[in-house]
PDB file of C-alpha atoms in Angstrom:
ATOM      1  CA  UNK H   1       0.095 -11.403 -15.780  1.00 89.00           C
ATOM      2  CA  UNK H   2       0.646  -9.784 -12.030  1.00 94.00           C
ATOM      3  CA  UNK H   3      -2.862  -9.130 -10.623  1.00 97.00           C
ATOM      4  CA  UNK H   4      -2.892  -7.199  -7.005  1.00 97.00           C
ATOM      5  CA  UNK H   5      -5.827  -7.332  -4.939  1.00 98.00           C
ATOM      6  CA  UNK H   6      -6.635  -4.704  -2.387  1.00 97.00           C
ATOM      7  CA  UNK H   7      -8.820  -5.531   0.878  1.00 96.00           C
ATOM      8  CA  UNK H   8      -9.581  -3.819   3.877  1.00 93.00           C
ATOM      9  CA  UNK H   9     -12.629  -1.845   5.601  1.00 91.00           C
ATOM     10  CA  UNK H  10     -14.415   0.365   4.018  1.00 92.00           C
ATOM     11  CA  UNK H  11     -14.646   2.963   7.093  1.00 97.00           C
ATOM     12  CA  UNK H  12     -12.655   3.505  10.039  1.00 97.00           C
ATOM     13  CA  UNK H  13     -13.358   5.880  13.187  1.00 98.00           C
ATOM     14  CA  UNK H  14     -10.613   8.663  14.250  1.00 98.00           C
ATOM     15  CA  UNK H  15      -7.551   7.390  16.166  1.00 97.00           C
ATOM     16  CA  UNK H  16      -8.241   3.748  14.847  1.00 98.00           C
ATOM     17  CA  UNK H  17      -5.746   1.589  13.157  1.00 98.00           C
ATOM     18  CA  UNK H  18      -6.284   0.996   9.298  1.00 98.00           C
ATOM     19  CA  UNK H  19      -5.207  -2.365   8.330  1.00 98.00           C
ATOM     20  CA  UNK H  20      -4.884  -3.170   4.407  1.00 98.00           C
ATOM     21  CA  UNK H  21      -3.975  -6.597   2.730  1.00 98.00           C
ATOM     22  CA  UNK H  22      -2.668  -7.023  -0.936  1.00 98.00           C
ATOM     23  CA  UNK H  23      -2.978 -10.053  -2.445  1.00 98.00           C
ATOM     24  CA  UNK H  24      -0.872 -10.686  -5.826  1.00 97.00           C
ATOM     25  CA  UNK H  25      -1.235 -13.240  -7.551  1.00 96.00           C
ATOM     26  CA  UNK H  26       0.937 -14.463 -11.416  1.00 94.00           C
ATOM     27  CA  UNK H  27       4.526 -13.259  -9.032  1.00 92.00           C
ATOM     28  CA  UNK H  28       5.937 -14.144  -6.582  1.00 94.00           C
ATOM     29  CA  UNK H  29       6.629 -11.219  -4.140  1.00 94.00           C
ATOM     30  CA  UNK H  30      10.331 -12.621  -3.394  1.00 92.00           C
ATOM     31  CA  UNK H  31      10.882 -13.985  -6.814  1.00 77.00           C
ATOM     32  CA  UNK H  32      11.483 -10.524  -9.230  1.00 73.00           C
ATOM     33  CA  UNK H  33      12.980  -7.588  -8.871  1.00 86.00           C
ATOM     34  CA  UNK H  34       9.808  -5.336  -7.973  1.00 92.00           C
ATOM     35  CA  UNK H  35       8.778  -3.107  -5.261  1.00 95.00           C
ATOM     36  CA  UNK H  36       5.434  -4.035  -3.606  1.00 96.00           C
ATOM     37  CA  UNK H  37       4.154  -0.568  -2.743  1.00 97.00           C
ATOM     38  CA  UNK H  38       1.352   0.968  -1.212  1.00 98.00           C
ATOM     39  CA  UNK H  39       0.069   4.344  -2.574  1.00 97.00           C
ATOM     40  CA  UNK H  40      -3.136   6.804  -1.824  1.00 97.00           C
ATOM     41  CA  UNK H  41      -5.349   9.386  -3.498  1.00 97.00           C
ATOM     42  CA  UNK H  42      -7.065  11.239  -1.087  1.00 97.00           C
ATOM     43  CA  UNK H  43     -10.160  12.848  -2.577  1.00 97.00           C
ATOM     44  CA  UNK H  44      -9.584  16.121  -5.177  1.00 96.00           C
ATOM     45  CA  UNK H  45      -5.781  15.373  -4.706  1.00 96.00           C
ATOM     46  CA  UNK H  46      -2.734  14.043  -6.356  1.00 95.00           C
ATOM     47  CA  UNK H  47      -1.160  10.573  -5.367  1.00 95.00           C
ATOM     48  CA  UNK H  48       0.890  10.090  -2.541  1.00 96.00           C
ATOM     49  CA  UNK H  49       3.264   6.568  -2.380  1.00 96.00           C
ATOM     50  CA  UNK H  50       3.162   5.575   1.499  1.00 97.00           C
ATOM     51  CA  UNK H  51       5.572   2.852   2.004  1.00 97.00           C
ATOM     52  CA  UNK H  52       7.404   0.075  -0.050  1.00 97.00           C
ATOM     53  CA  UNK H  53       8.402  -3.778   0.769  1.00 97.00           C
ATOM     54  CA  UNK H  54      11.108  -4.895  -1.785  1.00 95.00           C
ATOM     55  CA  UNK H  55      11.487  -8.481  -3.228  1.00 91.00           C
ATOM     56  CA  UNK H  56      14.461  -8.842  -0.786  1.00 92.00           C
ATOM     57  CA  UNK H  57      12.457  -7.570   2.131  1.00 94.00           C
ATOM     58  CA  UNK H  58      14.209  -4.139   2.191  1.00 95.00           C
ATOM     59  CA  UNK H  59      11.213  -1.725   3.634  1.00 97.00           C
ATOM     60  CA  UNK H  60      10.986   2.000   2.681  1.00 96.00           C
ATOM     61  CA  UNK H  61       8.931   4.523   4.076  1.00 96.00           C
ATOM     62  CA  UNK H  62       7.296   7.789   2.848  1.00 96.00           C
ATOM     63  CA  UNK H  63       9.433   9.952   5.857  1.00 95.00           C
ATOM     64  CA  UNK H  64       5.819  11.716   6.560  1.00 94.00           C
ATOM     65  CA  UNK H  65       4.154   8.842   7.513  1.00 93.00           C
ATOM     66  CA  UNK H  66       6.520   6.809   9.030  1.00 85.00           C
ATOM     67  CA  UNK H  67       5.974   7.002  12.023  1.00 92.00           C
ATOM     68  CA  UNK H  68       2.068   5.855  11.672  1.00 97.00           C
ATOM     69  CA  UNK H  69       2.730   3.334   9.061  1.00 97.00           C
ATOM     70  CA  UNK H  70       3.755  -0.205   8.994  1.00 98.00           C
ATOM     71  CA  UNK H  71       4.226  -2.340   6.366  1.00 98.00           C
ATOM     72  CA  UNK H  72       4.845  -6.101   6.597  1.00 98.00           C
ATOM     73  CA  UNK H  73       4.494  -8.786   3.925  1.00 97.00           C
ATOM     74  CA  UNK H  74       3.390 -13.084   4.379  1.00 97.00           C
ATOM     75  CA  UNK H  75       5.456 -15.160   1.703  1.00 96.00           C
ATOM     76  CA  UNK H  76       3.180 -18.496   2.244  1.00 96.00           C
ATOM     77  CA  UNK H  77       0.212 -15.965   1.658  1.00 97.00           C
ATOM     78  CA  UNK H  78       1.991 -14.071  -1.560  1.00 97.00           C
ATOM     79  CA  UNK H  79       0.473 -11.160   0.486  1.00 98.00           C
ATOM     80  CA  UNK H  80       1.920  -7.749   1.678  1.00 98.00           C
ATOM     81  CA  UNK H  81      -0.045  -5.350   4.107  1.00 98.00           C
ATOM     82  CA  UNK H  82       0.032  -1.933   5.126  1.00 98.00           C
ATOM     83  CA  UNK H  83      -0.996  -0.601   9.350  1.00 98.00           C
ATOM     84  CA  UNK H  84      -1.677   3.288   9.329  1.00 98.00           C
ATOM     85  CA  UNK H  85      -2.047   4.223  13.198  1.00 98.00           C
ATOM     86  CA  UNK H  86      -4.032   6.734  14.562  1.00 97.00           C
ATOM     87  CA  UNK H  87      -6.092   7.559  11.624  1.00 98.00           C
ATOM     88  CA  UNK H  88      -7.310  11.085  11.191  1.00 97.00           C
ATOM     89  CA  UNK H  89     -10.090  12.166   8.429  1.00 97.00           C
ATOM     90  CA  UNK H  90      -7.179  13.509   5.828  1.00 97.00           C
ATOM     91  CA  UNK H  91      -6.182   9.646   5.917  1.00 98.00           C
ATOM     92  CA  UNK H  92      -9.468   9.524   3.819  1.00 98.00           C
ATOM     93  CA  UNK H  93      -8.403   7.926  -0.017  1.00 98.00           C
ATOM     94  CA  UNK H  94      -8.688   5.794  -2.334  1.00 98.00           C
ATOM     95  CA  UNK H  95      -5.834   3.021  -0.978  1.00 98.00           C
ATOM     96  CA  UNK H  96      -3.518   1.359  -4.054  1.00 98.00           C
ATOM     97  CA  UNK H  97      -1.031  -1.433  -4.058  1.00 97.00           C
ATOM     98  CA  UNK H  98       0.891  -1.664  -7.368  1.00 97.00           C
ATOM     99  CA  UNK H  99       4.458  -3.240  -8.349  1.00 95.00           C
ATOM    100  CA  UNK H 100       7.236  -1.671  -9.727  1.00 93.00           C
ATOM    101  CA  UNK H 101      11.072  -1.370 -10.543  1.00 91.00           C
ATOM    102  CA  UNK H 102      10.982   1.532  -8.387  1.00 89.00           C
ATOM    103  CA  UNK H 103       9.102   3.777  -5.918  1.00 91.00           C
ATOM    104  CA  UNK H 104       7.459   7.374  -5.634  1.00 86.00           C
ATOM    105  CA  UNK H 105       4.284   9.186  -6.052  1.00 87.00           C
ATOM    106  CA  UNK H 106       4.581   9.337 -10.368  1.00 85.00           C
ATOM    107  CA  UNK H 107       1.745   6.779 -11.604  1.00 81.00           C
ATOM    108  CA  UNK H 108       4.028   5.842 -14.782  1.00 84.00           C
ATOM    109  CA  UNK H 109       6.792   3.847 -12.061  1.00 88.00           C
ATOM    110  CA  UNK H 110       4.440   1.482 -11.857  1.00 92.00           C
ATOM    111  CA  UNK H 111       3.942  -1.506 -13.621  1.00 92.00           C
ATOM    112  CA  UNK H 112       0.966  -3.394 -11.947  1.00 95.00           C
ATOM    113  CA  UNK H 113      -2.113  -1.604  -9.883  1.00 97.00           C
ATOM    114  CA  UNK H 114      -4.888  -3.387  -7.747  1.00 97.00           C
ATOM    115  CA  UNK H 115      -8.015  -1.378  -8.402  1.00 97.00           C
ATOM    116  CA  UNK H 116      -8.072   0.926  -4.961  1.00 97.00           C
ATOM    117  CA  UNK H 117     -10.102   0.530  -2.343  1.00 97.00           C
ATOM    118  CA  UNK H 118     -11.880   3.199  -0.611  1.00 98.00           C
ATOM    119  CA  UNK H 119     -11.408   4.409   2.670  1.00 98.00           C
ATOM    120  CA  UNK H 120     -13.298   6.694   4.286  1.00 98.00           C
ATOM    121  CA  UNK H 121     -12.119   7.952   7.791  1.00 98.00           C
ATOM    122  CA  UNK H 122     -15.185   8.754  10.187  1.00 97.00           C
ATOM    123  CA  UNK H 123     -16.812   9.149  13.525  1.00 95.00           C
TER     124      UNK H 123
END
């Protein structure tokens, strides 16, 4: 069974970096043929997918935040992480990794969720 683990701070100020960490564990994230993904809910909205590392390496990028985001994955940690740059209070969510065969914003592409972790955006 794939288990994903979310961490990161609970509260960032304005023009901050966010920094996130996944940690999976039961898969490898080179060994199958998944998408390691990150993906938010900002409050009283739908989900957004942010940014994808593929079992290959292959990175993908939601085009609106590509320019803040960053995503970068440790094989001797079985951990992939997500930078969001110059954090404004819409960048306020509920932050996901999950694992699928492929990515977007529809919940039912993905096969494996961590449990969120919230992130509030604040001076």
């Amino acid at each position: 069974q794939v288990q994903l683990q979310e961490s990161g701070p609970g509260l960032v100020k304005p023009s901050q970096t966010l920094s996130l960490t996944c940690t999976v564990s039961g898969s490898s994230i080179t060994d199958t043929n998944f998408a390691w993904s990150w993906i938010r809910q900002p409050p009283g909205k739908g989900l957004e997918w942010m940014a994808a590392v593929v079992y290959d390496g292959s990175i993908y990028y939601n085009p609106s935040l590509k320019s803040r985001a960053n995503i970068a994955r440790d094989t001797s940690k079985n951990q992939f992480s997500l930078q969001l740059s110059s954090v404004t209070p819409e960048d306020t969510a509920v932050y996901y990794c999950a694992a699928g065969l492929s990515i977007g914003t529809a919940s039912g592409l993905y096969d494996y969720w961590g449990q969120g972790t919230q992130v509030t955006v604040s001076s």
